[in-house]
Coordinates of C-alpha atoms in Angstrom, one line a residue:
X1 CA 35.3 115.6 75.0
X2 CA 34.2 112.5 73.6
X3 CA 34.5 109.2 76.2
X4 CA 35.2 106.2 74.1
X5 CA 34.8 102.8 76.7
X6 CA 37.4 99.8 75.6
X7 CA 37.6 96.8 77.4
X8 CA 40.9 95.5 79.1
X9 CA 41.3 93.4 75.5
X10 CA 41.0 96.2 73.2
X11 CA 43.6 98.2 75.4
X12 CA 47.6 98.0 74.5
X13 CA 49.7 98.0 77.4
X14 CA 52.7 97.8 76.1
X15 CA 51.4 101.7 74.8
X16 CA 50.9 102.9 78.3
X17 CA 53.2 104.7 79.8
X18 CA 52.5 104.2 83.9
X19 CA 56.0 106.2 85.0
X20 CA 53.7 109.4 84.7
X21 CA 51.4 108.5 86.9
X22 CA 54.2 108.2 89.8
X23 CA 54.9 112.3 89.9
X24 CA 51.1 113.0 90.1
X25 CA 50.6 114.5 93.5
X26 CA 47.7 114.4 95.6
X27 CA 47.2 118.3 94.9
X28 CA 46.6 117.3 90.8
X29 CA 44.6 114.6 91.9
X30 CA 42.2 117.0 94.5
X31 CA 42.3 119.7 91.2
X32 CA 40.9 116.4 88.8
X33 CA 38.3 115.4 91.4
X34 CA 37.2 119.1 91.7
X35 CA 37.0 119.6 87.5
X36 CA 35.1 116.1 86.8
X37 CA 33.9 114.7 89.7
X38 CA 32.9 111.6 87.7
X39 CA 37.1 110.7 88.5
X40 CA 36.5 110.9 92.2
X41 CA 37.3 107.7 93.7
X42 CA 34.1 105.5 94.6
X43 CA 35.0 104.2 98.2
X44 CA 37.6 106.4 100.8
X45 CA 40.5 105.0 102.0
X46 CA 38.9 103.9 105.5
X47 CA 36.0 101.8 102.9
X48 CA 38.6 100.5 100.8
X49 CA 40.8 99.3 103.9
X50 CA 37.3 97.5 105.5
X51 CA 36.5 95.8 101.9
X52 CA 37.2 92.1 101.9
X53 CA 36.0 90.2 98.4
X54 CA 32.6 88.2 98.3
X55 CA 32.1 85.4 96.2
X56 CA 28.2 84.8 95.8
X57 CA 28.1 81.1 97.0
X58 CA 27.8 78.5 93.9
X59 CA 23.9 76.7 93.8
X60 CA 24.8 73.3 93.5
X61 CA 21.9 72.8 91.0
X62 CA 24.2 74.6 89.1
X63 CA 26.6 72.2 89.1
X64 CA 24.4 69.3 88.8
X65 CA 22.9 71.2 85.6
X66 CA 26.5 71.6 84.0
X67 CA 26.8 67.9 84.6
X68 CA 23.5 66.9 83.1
X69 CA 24.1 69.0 79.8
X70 CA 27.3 67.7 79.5
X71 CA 25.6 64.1 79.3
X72 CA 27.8 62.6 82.4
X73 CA 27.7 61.0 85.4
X74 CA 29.3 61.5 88.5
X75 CA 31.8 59.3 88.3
X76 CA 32.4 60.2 84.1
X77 CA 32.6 64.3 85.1
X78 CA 35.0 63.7 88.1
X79 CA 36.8 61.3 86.5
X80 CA 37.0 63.5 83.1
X81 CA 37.8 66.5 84.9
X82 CA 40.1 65.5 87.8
X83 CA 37.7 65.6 90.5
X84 CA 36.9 62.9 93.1
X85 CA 33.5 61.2 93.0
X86 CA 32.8 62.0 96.2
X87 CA 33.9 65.8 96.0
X88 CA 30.9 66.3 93.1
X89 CA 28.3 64.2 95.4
X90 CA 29.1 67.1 97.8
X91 CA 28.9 70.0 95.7
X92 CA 25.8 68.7 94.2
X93 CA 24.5 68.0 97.5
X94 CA 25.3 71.5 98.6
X95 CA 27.5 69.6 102.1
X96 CA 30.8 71.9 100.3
X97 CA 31.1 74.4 97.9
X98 CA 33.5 74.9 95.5
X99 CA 36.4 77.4 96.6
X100 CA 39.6 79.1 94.6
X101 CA 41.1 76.8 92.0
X102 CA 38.0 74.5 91.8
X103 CA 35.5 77.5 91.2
X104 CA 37.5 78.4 88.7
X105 CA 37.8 75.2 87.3
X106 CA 33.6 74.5 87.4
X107 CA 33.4 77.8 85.4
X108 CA 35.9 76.9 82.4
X109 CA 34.6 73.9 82.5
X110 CA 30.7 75.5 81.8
X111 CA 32.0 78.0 79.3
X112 CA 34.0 75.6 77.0
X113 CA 34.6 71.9 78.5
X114 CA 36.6 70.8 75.5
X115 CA 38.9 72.6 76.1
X116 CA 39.4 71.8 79.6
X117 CA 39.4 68.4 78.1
X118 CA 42.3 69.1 75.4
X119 CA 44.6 70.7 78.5
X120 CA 43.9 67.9 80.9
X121 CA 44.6 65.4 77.9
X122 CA 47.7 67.3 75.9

């Protein structure tokens, strides 16, 4: 059998019918695991349970560098982007790092700033 990867993108959802998957027992599942052991499950339940989500701390030269290509200040990228001036000192000065809607934020704003720009503006 032929694997063909897609990404999340290419996928239709609207196409998937997830009702099936509800009357798959854990028997059919075992039976799967057993023929292709490439559908096992990566962690067990005692793993997954443990898990808590890492977020690699932000470098604030990072931050500093996304401010310097974009030609600003301190005061002109807080001010352009909704930040305080004394917020960006601290990232840049690595005293705080950026957490939840701020990381997010920083990383729109490094992969396409005008747009940030046009939503903050419209």
């Amino acid at each position: 059998m032929t694997i063909v990867r897609r990404t999340r993108s290419e996928i239709d959802l609207s196409r998937l019918d997830l009702s099936i998957l509800d009357g798959v027992t854990d028997a059919e599942i075992d039976a799967q695991i057993v023929g292709d052991p490439d559908t096992a499950p990566i962690f067990t339940a005692e793993e997954f349970a443990r898990a808590r989500r890492v977020a690699p701390a932000t470098d604030p030269q990072d931050i500093k560098k996304l401010r310097t290509r974009l030609g600003l200040t301190q005061e002109q990228f807080a001010g352009r982007f909704g930040f305080s001036v004394e917020t960006i000192r601290n990232y840049e000065q690595g005293h705080r790092q950026p957490t939840g809607p701020a990381r997010v934020l920083l990383r729109v704003i490094a992969s396409d700033p005008d747009a940030v720009t046009r939503a903050l503006v419209g």
